[in-house]
């Protein structure tokens, strides 16, 4: 009876050691750096696209004037009108404020891209992006929410510990860290939840099973890029495409983890978003979602030195194993 009892007593220690290895085993910051660089690059491209319409989207005399913007916006969020109202007694008009906020946002993204004071740059980019996003709330779609969420994450992650000026200047830690592993797991689990919820939501209706969603997506005037009316003669193509979307999204949290299927699912997911960009005109959305999956699952996070073997002493934590090995 002693052996089963000893095994039962060791089980919690083994389970905790497995959790500790999964969530806190030291990892390279390279995936987080790719996330930082990729996200900042796409948002800078988006900023260049939006710049000619800056005053139309955010100005008091724009497409939607301030009272209407405030009425349609979500309460409790800081908008440009709040800043304009508080600086008006100083004689500062809305035009210089818009220009200053836009320039501040772009400079923050440039600093984030270069990895100069990466966490401070992420905080500056996140706060200004949130203000702009809430000001033009009626024009937002999924890409804005994803960008803001992951800018927020970068405020707390050691994304400046690799491929950055911070690293070059000696301000970032050298070598694998537990915080890099934990941060990467947050990104990975977040993406798994997002794709699973999206896939299950689609699967609950009929449109993705019978091809109607694909037909509408490719032929609605808001998204139509090419003439796909010929799909009416080959409905099985639309049905097959809908099934593939369901497979990629619902299979993401399962198939993205094993090494044997990871590359296939990364390629399928990126291919899905390239298709969205090409056939729906949602280039920024496709680019950001591709950056998220590539940085989370396609960039090596394991330290170059050998990892602990599967036959490591039972019940030992990662840190304890490393101390014994040294």
Coordinates of C-alpha atoms in Angstrom, one line a residue:
X1 CA 0.0 0.0 0.0
X2 CA 3.0 2.3 0.5
X3 CA 3.7 2.6 -3.2
X4 CA 0.2 3.8 -4.3
X5 CA 0.1 6.2 -1.3
X6 CA 3.5 7.7 -2.3
X7 CA 2.3 8.0 -5.9
X8 CA -0.9 9.7 -4.7
X9 CA 1.1 12.1 -2.6
X10 CA 3.5 13.0 -5.5
X11 CA 0.6 13.7 -7.9
X12 CA 0.0 17.3 -6.7
X13 CA 3.7 18.0 -6.9
X14 CA 3.9 16.6 -10.4
X15 CA 0.8 18.6 -11.5
X16 CA 2.2 21.8 -10.1
X17 CA 5.6 21.2 -11.7
X18 CA 3.9 20.7 -15.1
X19 CA 1.9 23.9 -14.7
X20 CA 5.1 25.7 -13.7
X21 CA 7.0 24.4 -16.7
X22 CA 4.1 25.4 -19.0
X23 CA 3.6 28.9 -17.6
X24 CA 6.9 30.0 -16.2
X25 CA 9.8 28.0 -17.8
X26 CA 12.3 30.6 -19.0
X27 CA 11.7 31.5 -22.6
X28 CA 13.2 33.8 -25.2
X29 CA 11.5 37.2 -25.7
X30 CA 11.8 36.9 -29.5
X31 CA 8.0 36.0 -30.0
X32 CA 7.0 39.1 -28.0
X33 CA 9.5 41.2 -30.0
X34 CA 7.9 40.0 -33.3
X35 CA 4.5 40.8 -31.9
X36 CA 5.7 44.3 -30.9
X37 CA 7.4 45.0 -34.3
X38 CA 4.5 43.5 -36.3
X39 CA 1.7 45.3 -34.5
X40 CA 3.5 48.6 -34.5
X41 CA 4.3 48.3 -38.3
X42 CA 0.7 47.5 -39.2
X43 CA -0.7 50.3 -37.1
X44 CA 1.8 52.8 -38.6
X45 CA 0.5 51.7 -42.1
X46 CA -3.1 52.2 -40.9
X47 CA -2.2 55.6 -39.5
X48 CA -0.8 56.6 -42.9
X49 CA -4.0 55.4 -44.5
X50 CA -6.2 57.4 -42.1
X51 CA -4.1 60.6 -42.0
X52 CA -5.7 62.2 -45.0
X53 CA -9.1 61.8 -43.4
X54 CA -7.9 62.9 -39.9
X55 CA -10.2 65.9 -39.6
X56 CA -13.1 64.3 -41.3
X57 CA -13.0 61.4 -38.8
X58 CA -12.0 63.2 -35.6
X59 CA -12.7 66.9 -36.1
X60 CA -15.6 68.8 -34.6
X61 CA -16.8 69.7 -38.1
X62 CA -16.1 66.2 -39.5
X63 CA -18.4 63.7 -41.0
X64 CA -20.0 63.1 -37.6
X65 CA -19.9 66.4 -35.6
X66 CA -19.0 66.3 -31.9
X67 CA -22.5 66.3 -30.3
X68 CA -23.5 63.3 -32.5
X69 CA -20.1 61.5 -31.9
X70 CA -20.6 62.0 -28.1
X71 CA -24.2 60.8 -28.3
X72 CA -23.2 57.6 -30.2
X73 CA -20.1 56.9 -28.2
X74 CA -19.8 54.7 -25.2
X75 CA -20.1 56.6 -21.9
X76 CA -17.1 56.7 -19.5
X77 CA -14.4 56.7 -22.1
X78 CA -12.0 59.7 -22.7
X79 CA -12.5 61.2 -26.2
X80 CA -10.8 64.0 -28.0
X81 CA -13.8 66.3 -27.2
X82 CA -12.9 65.9 -23.5
X83 CA -9.4 67.1 -24.2
X84 CA -10.5 69.9 -26.6
X85 CA -13.0 71.2 -24.0
X86 CA -10.4 71.4 -21.3
X87 CA -7.8 73.1 -23.4
X88 CA -10.3 75.6 -25.0
X89 CA -9.9 78.1 -22.0
X90 CA -6.2 78.3 -23.0
X91 CA -7.1 79.4 -26.5
X92 CA -6.1 76.1 -28.1
X93 CA -8.3 75.1 -30.9
X94 CA -9.3 71.6 -32.0
X95 CA -7.0 71.5 -35.1
X96 CA -3.7 71.8 -33.2
X97 CA -5.0 69.3 -30.6
X98 CA -5.9 66.8 -33.3
X99 CA -2.5 67.2 -35.0
X100 CA -0.7 66.8 -31.6
X101 CA -2.6 63.7 -30.6
X102 CA -2.0 62.1 -34.0
X103 CA 1.7 63.0 -34.0
X104 CA 2.0 61.6 -30.4
X105 CA 0.4 58.4 -31.5
X106 CA 2.6 58.0 -34.5
X107 CA 5.8 58.8 -32.5
X108 CA 4.7 56.3 -29.8
X109 CA 4.3 53.6 -32.5
X110 CA 7.8 54.4 -33.9
X111 CA 9.3 54.1 -30.5
X112 CA 7.5 50.8 -30.0
X113 CA 8.7 49.5 -33.4
X114 CA 12.3 50.4 -32.5
X115 CA 11.9 49.0 -29.0
X116 CA 13.0 52.3 -27.3
X117 CA 11.5 52.4 -23.8
X118 CA 9.2 49.7 -25.1
X119 CA 6.8 49.6 -22.2
X120 CA 6.5 53.3 -22.0
X121 CA 6.0 53.5 -25.7
X122 CA 3.3 50.8 -25.5
X123 CA 1.5 52.7 -22.8
X124 CA 1.6 55.9 -24.9
X125 CA 0.5 54.1 -28.0
X126 CA -2.3 52.3 -26.1
X127 CA -3.7 55.5 -24.5
X128 CA -3.7 57.6 -27.6
X129 CA -5.1 54.7 -29.7
X130 CA -7.9 54.3 -27.1
X131 CA -8.7 58.0 -27.3
X132 CA -8.8 58.0 -31.1
X133 CA -10.8 54.8 -31.2
X134 CA -13.4 56.0 -28.7
X135 CA -13.7 59.3 -30.6
X136 CA -14.5 57.6 -33.8
X137 CA -16.4 54.7 -32.1
X138 CA -18.9 54.4 -34.9
X139 CA -16.2 53.6 -37.5
X140 CA -14.5 50.9 -35.4
X141 CA -14.5 47.2 -36.2
X142 CA -12.7 44.1 -34.9
X143 CA -9.2 45.2 -35.8
X144 CA -9.3 48.2 -33.6
X145 CA -10.3 46.2 -30.5
X146 CA -7.6 43.6 -31.2
X147 CA -5.0 46.3 -31.7
X148 CA -5.9 48.0 -28.5
X149 CA -6.0 44.8 -26.4
X150 CA -2.5 43.7 -27.6
X151 CA -1.1 47.2 -27.1
X152 CA -2.3 47.0 -23.6
X153 CA -0.6 43.6 -23.2
X154 CA 2.7 45.0 -24.5
X155 CA 2.7 47.5 -21.6
X156 CA 3.3 44.6 -19.2
X157 CA 5.3 42.2 -21.3
X158 CA 9.1 42.2 -21.8
X159 CA 8.7 42.8 -25.5
X160 CA 11.7 45.1 -25.5
X161 CA 14.1 42.4 -24.4
X162 CA 14.9 41.3 -27.9
X163 CA 15.3 43.0 -31.3
X164 CA 15.2 46.4 -29.7
X165 CA 17.1 49.5 -28.8
X166 CA 16.5 48.7 -25.2
X167 CA 18.4 45.5 -25.6
X168 CA 21.2 47.2 -27.6
X169 CA 21.5 49.9 -24.9
X170 CA 21.6 47.4 -22.1
X171 CA 18.3 48.3 -20.6
X172 CA 16.6 45.0 -21.1
X173 CA 17.4 41.6 -19.5
X174 CA 19.6 39.3 -21.4
X175 CA 18.6 35.6 -21.8
X176 CA 15.4 33.7 -21.3
X177 CA 13.0 34.8 -18.5
X178 CA 10.0 33.4 -16.8
X179 CA 8.1 36.6 -17.6
X180 CA 8.6 36.1 -21.3
X181 CA 7.1 32.6 -21.1
X182 CA 4.1 33.8 -19.0
X183 CA 3.5 36.7 -21.4
X184 CA 3.7 34.3 -24.4
X185 CA 1.2 32.0 -22.8
X186 CA -1.2 34.9 -22.2
X187 CA -1.1 35.7 -25.9
X188 CA -1.4 32.1 -27.0
X189 CA -4.4 31.3 -24.7
X190 CA -6.1 34.6 -25.7
X191 CA -5.9 33.7 -29.4
X192 CA -7.2 30.1 -28.7
X193 CA -10.2 31.5 -26.9
X194 CA -10.9 34.1 -29.6
X195 CA -10.8 31.5 -32.5
X196 CA -12.7 28.9 -30.6
X197 CA -15.5 31.4 -29.7
X198 CA -15.6 32.7 -33.2
X199 CA -15.7 29.2 -34.8
X200 CA -18.4 28.0 -32.4
X201 CA -20.5 31.1 -33.0
X202 CA -20.3 30.5 -36.7
X203 CA -21.1 26.8 -36.3
X204 CA -24.3 27.5 -34.4
X205 CA -26.0 29.0 -37.5
X206 CA -26.7 27.5 -40.9
X207 CA -25.0 30.1 -43.0
X208 CA -21.5 28.7 -42.7
X209 CA -22.7 25.2 -43.3
X210 CA -24.7 25.8 -46.4
X211 CA -22.3 28.3 -48.1
X212 CA -24.6 31.3 -47.7
X213 CA -22.1 33.2 -45.5
X214 CA -19.3 32.8 -48.1
X215 CA -21.7 33.9 -50.9
X216 CA -22.8 37.0 -49.0
X217 CA -19.2 37.9 -47.9
X218 CA -17.9 37.8 -51.4
X219 CA -20.8 39.5 -53.1
X220 CA -22.1 42.2 -50.7
X221 CA -21.3 45.7 -52.0
X222 CA -19.6 46.6 -48.7
X223 CA -16.9 43.9 -49.1
X224 CA -17.1 42.9 -52.8
X225 CA -13.6 43.2 -54.4
X226 CA -14.2 40.9 -57.4
X227 CA -17.1 39.4 -59.3
X228 CA -17.9 36.1 -57.6
X229 CA -21.4 35.7 -59.0
X230 CA -20.2 32.7 -60.9
X231 CA -20.2 30.9 -57.5
X232 CA -24.0 30.4 -58.1
X233 CA -23.1 27.7 -60.6
X234 CA -20.7 25.9 -58.2
X235 CA -22.4 26.1 -54.8
X236 CA -20.2 23.3 -53.5
X237 CA -17.2 25.6 -53.6
X238 CA -19.0 28.1 -51.2
X239 CA -20.0 25.2 -49.0
X240 CA -16.5 23.8 -48.9
X241 CA -15.0 27.2 -48.1
X242 CA -17.4 27.7 -45.2
X243 CA -16.5 24.3 -43.8
X244 CA -12.8 25.1 -44.1
X245 CA -13.3 28.3 -42.1
X246 CA -15.2 26.4 -39.4
X247 CA -12.4 23.8 -39.3
X248 CA -9.6 26.3 -39.1
X249 CA -11.3 28.3 -36.3
X250 CA -12.7 25.6 -34.1
X251 CA -9.6 23.4 -34.6
X252 CA -7.2 26.3 -33.7
X253 CA -7.0 25.7 -29.9
X254 CA -6.4 22.0 -30.4
X255 CA -4.2 21.8 -33.5
X256 CA -2.0 24.8 -33.0
X257 CA -0.3 23.3 -30.0
X258 CA 1.2 19.9 -31.2
X259 CA 4.4 20.3 -33.1
X260 CA 3.2 18.0 -35.9
X261 CA 0.2 20.1 -36.8
X262 CA 1.3 23.6 -35.6
X263 CA 2.9 24.7 -38.9
X264 CA -0.1 23.5 -40.9
X265 CA -2.5 25.4 -38.7
X266 CA -0.4 28.5 -38.6
X267 CA -0.3 28.4 -42.5
X268 CA -4.0 27.8 -42.7
X269 CA -4.8 30.6 -40.3
X270 CA -2.6 33.1 -42.1
X271 CA -4.0 31.9 -45.4
X272 CA -7.5 32.5 -44.0
X273 CA -6.6 36.1 -43.1
X274 CA -4.8 36.7 -46.4
X275 CA -8.0 35.6 -48.1
X276 CA -10.0 38.1 -45.9
X277 CA -7.6 40.8 -46.9
X278 CA -7.7 40.0 -50.6
X279 CA -11.4 39.2 -51.1
X280 CA -13.0 41.5 -48.5
X281 CA -10.6 44.4 -48.6
X282 CA -9.9 44.2 -44.9
X283 CA -6.1 44.4 -45.2
X284 CA -5.3 45.8 -41.8
X285 CA -7.5 43.2 -40.0
X286 CA -5.9 40.4 -42.0
X287 CA -2.4 41.7 -41.3
X288 CA -2.9 42.2 -37.6
X289 CA -4.4 38.7 -37.1
X290 CA -1.6 37.2 -39.1
X291 CA 1.0 39.0 -36.9
X292 CA -0.7 37.7 -33.8
X293 CA -0.7 34.0 -34.9
X294 CA 2.8 34.2 -36.4
X295 CA 4.4 35.8 -33.3
X296 CA 2.6 33.5 -30.9
X297 CA 3.2 30.2 -32.6
X298 CA 5.7 30.5 -35.4
X299 CA 8.6 32.1 -33.6
X300 CA 11.0 30.0 -31.5
X301 CA 10.6 30.7 -27.8
X302 CA 12.7 27.8 -26.4
X303 CA 16.2 28.7 -25.1
X304 CA 19.0 27.5 -27.2
X305 CA 20.4 25.4 -24.4
X306 CA 18.9 22.0 -23.9
X307 CA 15.6 21.7 -22.1
X308 CA 15.1 19.4 -19.0
X309 CA 14.4 15.9 -20.0
X310 CA 11.0 14.2 -19.6
X311 CA 12.7 11.9 -17.0
X312 CA 13.4 14.7 -14.6
X313 CA 13.0 14.0 -11.0
X314 CA 9.3 13.8 -10.1
X315 CA 7.9 16.7 -8.0
X316 CA 10.7 19.1 -8.7
X317 CA 9.8 22.5 -10.0
X318 CA 11.5 24.0 -13.1
X319 CA 13.7 26.3 -10.8
X320 CA 14.6 23.4 -8.6
X321 CA 15.6 21.2 -11.6
X322 CA 17.8 24.0 -12.9
X323 CA 19.5 24.4 -9.5
X324 CA 20.2 20.7 -9.4
X325 CA 21.6 20.7 -12.9
X326 CA 23.9 23.6 -12.1

